Short mmCIF file of C-alpha atoms in Angstrom, two decimals:
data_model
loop_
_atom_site.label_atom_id
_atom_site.label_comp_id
_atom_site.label_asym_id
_atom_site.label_seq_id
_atom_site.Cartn_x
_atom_site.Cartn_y
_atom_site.Cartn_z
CA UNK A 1 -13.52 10.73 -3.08
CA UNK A 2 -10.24 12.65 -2.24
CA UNK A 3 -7.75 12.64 -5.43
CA UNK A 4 -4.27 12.14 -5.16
CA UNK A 5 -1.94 13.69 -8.06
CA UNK A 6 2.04 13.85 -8.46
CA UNK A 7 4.31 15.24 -10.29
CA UNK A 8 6.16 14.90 -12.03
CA UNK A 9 5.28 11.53 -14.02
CA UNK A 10 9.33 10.49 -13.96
CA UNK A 11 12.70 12.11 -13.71
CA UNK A 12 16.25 11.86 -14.29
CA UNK A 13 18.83 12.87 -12.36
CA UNK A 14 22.39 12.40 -11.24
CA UNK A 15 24.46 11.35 -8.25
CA UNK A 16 24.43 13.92 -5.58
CA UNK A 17 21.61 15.62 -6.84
CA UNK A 18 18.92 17.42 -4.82
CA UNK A 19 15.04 15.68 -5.98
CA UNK A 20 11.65 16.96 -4.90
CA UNK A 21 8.82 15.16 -6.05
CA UNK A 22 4.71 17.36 -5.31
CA UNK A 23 1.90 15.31 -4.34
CA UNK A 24 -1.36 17.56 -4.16
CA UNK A 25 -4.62 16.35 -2.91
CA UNK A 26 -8.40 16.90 -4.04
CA UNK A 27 -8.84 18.12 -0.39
CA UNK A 28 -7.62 19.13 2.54
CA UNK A 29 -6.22 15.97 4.21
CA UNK A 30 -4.82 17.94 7.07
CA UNK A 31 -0.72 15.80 7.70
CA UNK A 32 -2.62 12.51 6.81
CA UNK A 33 0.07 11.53 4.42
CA UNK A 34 2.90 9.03 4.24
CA UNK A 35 5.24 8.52 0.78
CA UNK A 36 6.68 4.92 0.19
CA UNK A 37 9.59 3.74 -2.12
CA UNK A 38 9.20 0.64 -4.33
CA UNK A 39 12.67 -0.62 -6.10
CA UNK A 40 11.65 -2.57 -9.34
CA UNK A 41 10.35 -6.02 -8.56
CA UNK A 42 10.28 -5.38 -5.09
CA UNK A 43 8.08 -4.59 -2.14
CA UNK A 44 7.27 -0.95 -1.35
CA UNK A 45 8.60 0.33 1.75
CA UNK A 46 7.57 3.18 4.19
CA UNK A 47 9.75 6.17 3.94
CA UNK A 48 7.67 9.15 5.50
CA UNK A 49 4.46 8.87 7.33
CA UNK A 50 2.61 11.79 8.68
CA UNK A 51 3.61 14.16 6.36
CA UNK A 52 7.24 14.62 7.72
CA UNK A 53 8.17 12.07 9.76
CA UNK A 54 11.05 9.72 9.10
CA UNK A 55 10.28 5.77 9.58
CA UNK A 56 13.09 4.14 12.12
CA UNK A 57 15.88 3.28 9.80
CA UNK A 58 15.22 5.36 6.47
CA UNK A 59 18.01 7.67 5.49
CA UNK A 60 18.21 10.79 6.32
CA UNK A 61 18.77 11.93 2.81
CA UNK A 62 14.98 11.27 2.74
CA UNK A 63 12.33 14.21 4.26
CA UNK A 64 9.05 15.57 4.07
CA UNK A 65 6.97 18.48 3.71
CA UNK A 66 3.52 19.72 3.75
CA UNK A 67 0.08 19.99 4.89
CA UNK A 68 -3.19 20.23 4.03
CA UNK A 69 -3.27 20.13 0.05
CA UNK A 70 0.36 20.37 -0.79
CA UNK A 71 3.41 17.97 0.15
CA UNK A 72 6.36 17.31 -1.03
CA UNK A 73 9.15 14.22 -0.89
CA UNK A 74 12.63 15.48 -0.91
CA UNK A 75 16.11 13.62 -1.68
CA UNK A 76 18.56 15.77 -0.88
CA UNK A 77 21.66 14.05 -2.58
CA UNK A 78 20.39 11.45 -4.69
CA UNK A 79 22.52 7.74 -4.57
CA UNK A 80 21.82 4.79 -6.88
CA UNK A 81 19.95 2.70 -4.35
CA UNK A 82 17.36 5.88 -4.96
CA UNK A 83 15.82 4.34 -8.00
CA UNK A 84 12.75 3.60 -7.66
CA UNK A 85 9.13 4.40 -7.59
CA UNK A 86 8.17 6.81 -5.25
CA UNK A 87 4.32 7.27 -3.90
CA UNK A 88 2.36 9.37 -2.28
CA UNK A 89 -0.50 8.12 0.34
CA UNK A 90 -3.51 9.38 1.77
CA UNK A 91 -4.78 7.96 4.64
CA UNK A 92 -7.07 8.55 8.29
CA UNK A 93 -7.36 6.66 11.11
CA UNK A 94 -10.99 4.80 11.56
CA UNK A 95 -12.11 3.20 9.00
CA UNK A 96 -8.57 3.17 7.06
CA UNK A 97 -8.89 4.83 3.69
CA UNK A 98 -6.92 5.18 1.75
CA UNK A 99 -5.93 6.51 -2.00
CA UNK A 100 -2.58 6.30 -3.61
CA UNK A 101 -0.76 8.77 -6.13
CA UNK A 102 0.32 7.75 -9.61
CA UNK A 103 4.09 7.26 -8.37
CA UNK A 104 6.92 9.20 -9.79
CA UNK A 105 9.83 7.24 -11.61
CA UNK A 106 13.11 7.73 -10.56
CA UNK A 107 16.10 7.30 -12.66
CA UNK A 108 20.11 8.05 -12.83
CA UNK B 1 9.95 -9.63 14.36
CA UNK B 2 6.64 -8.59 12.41
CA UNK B 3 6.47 -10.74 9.25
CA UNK B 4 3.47 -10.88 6.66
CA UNK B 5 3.64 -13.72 5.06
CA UNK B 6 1.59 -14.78 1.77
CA UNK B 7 0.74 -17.44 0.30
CA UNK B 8 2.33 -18.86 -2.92
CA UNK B 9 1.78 -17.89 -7.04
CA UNK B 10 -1.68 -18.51 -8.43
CA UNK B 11 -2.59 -19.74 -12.24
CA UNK B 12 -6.42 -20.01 -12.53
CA UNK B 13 -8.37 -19.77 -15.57
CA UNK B 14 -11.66 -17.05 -15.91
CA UNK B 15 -13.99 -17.81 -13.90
CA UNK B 16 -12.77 -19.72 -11.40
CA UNK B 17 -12.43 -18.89 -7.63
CA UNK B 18 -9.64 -18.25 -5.03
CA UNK B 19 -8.78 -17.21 -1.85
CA UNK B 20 -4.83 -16.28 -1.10
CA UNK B 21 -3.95 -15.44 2.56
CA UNK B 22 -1.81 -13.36 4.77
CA UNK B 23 -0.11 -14.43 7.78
CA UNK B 24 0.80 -12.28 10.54
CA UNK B 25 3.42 -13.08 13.01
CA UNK B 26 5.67 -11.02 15.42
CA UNK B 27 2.97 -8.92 16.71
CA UNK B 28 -1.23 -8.92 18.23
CA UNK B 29 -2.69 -9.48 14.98
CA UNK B 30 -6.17 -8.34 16.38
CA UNK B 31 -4.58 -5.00 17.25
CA UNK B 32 -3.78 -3.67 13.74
CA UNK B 33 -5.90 -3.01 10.60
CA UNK B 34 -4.61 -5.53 7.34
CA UNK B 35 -4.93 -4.17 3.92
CA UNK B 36 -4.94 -5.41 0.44
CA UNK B 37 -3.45 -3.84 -2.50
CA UNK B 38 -3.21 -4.66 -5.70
CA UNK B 39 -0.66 -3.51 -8.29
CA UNK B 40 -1.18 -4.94 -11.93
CA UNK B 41 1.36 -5.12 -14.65
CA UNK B 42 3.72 -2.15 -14.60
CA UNK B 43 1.26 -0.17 -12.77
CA UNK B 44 0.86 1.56 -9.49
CA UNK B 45 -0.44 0.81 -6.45
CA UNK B 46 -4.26 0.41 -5.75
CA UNK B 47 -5.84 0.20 -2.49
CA UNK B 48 -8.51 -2.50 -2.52
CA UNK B 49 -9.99 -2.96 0.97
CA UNK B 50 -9.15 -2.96 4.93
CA UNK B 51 -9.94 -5.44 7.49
CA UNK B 52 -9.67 -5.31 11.29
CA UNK B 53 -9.01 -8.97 12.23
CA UNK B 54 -9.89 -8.13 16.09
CA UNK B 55 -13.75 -7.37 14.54
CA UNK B 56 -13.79 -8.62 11.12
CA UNK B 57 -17.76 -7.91 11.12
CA UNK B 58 -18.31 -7.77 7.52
CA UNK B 59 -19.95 -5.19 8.07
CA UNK B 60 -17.47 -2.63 9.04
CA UNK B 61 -14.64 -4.20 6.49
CA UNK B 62 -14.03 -1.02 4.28
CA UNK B 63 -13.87 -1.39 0.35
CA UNK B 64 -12.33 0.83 -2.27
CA UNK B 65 -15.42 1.93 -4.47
CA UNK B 66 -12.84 0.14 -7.43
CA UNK B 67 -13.45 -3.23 -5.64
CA UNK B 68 -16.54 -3.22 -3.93
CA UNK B 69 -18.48 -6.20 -4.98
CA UNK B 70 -15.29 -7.64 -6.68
CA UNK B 71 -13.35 -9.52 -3.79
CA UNK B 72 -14.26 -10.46 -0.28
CA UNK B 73 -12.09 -9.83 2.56
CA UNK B 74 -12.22 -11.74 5.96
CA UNK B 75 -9.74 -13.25 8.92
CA UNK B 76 -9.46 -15.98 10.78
CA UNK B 77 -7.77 -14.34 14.45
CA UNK B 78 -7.30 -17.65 15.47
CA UNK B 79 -4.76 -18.57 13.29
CA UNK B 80 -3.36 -15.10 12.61
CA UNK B 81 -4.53 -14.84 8.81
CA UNK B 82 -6.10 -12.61 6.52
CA UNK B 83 -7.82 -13.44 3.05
CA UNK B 84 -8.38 -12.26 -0.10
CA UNK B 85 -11.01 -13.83 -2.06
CA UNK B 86 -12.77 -13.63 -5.55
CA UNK B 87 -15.52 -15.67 -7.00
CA UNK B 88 -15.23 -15.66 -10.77
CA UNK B 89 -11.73 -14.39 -11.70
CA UNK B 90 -11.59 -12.26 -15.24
CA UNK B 91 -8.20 -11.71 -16.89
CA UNK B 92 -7.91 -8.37 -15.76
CA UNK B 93 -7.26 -9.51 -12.32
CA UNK B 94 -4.00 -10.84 -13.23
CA UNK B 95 -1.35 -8.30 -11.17
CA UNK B 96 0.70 -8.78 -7.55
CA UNK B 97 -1.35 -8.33 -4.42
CA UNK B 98 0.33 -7.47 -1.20
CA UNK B 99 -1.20 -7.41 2.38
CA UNK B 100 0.07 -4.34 4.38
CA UNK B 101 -0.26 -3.86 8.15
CA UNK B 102 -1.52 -0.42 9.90
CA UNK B 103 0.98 1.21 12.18
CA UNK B 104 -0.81 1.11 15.63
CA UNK B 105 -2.30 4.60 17.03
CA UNK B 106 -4.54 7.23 15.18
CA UNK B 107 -2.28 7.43 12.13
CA UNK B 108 -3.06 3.91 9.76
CA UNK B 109 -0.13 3.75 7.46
CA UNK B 110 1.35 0.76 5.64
CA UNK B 111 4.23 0.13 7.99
CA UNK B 112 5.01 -3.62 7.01
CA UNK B 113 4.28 -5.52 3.88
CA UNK B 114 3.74 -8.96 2.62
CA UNK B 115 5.91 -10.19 0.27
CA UNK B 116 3.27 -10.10 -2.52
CA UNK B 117 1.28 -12.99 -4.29
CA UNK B 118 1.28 -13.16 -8.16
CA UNK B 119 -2.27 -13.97 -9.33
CA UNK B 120 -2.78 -14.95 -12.96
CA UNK B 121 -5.91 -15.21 -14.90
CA UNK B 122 -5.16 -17.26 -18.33
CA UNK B 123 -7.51 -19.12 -20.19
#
């Protein structure tokens, strides 16, 4: 099974602030990887899918990077609607697989 | 508009059963993959299993090796609905579980979510 780490665990940082969160996978996963946002006590929403495409609507504070074993999530001037939970997903097409990172905390 | 909705909060008691559902609407529910994840108590997110509702042979319904033998999933395409099932609950399956569509093409990511459905397991 392909493993999914981030880092870091959790972070602080301030307004206007520039935030990269790594996601590495066990293998090569080629730009089969999407990173989702979940507020607290809310439902997680799609941010990036493909590795580096934006989903219709998102900010475009938000961007990706990466491919193959190494991606990364960045926020390029962090706002308070930014905290959150931020995950990394594997996936392929057929059957769906999938495998989520640990999530990196967020904070202001 | 696509909409997953779920159904309502669950209190069972170890060892009973239940079956909470997932309603699409707003799009061909046959045409995209539903998954199930679970997220338990200040935890993260956990991918439990995939169905395709257009062929929801059990046979080709993917499981996470985490849940396999655990929980069932099925759908009904007739009435637009996905389920999640288990058969004797234990405590530790108290968390949130959301249903997530697959975006349509080769790429499945969660593109919409249900609203979640809080399951818990108290004797």
């Amino acid at each position: 099974d392909i493993q999914m780490t981030q880092s870091p665990s959790s972070l602080s940082a301030s307004v206007g602030d520039r935030v990269t969160i790594t996601c590495r996978a066990s293998q090569d996963i080629t730009n089969y990887l999407a990173w989702y946002q979940q507020k607290p006590g809310k439902v997680p929403k799609l941010l990036i899918y493909d590795a580096s495409t934006l989903q219709s609507g998102v900010p475009s504070r938000f961007s990706g990077s990466g491919s193959g074993t190494d991606f990364t999530l960045t926020i390029s001037s962090l706002q308070p609607e930014d905290v959150a939970t931020y995950y990394c997903q594997k996936y392929n097409s057929a059957p769906p697989l999938f495998t989520f990172g640990p999530g990196t905390k967020v904070d202001i | 508009e696509v909409q997953l909705v779920q159904s309502g909060a669950e209190v069972k008691k170890p060892g009973e059963s239940l079956k909470i559902s997932c309603k699409g609407s707003g799009y061909s529910f046959t045409s995209h993959w539903i998954g199930w994840v679970r997220q338990m108590p200040g935890k993260g997110l956990e991918w439990m299993g995939s169905i395709y509702p257009g062929d929801s042979d059990p046979r080709y319904t993917p499981y996470s090796p985490s849940f396999e033998g655990q929980v069932t999933i099925s759908a009904d395409k007739s009435i637009s609905t996905a389920y999640l099932q288990w058969n004797s609950l234990k405590a530790s399956d108290t968390a949130i579980y959301y249903c997530a569509r697959c975006a349509s093409g080769g790429s499945c990511y969660f593109d919409y979510w249900g609203q979640g459905t809080q399951v818990t397991i108290s004797s």
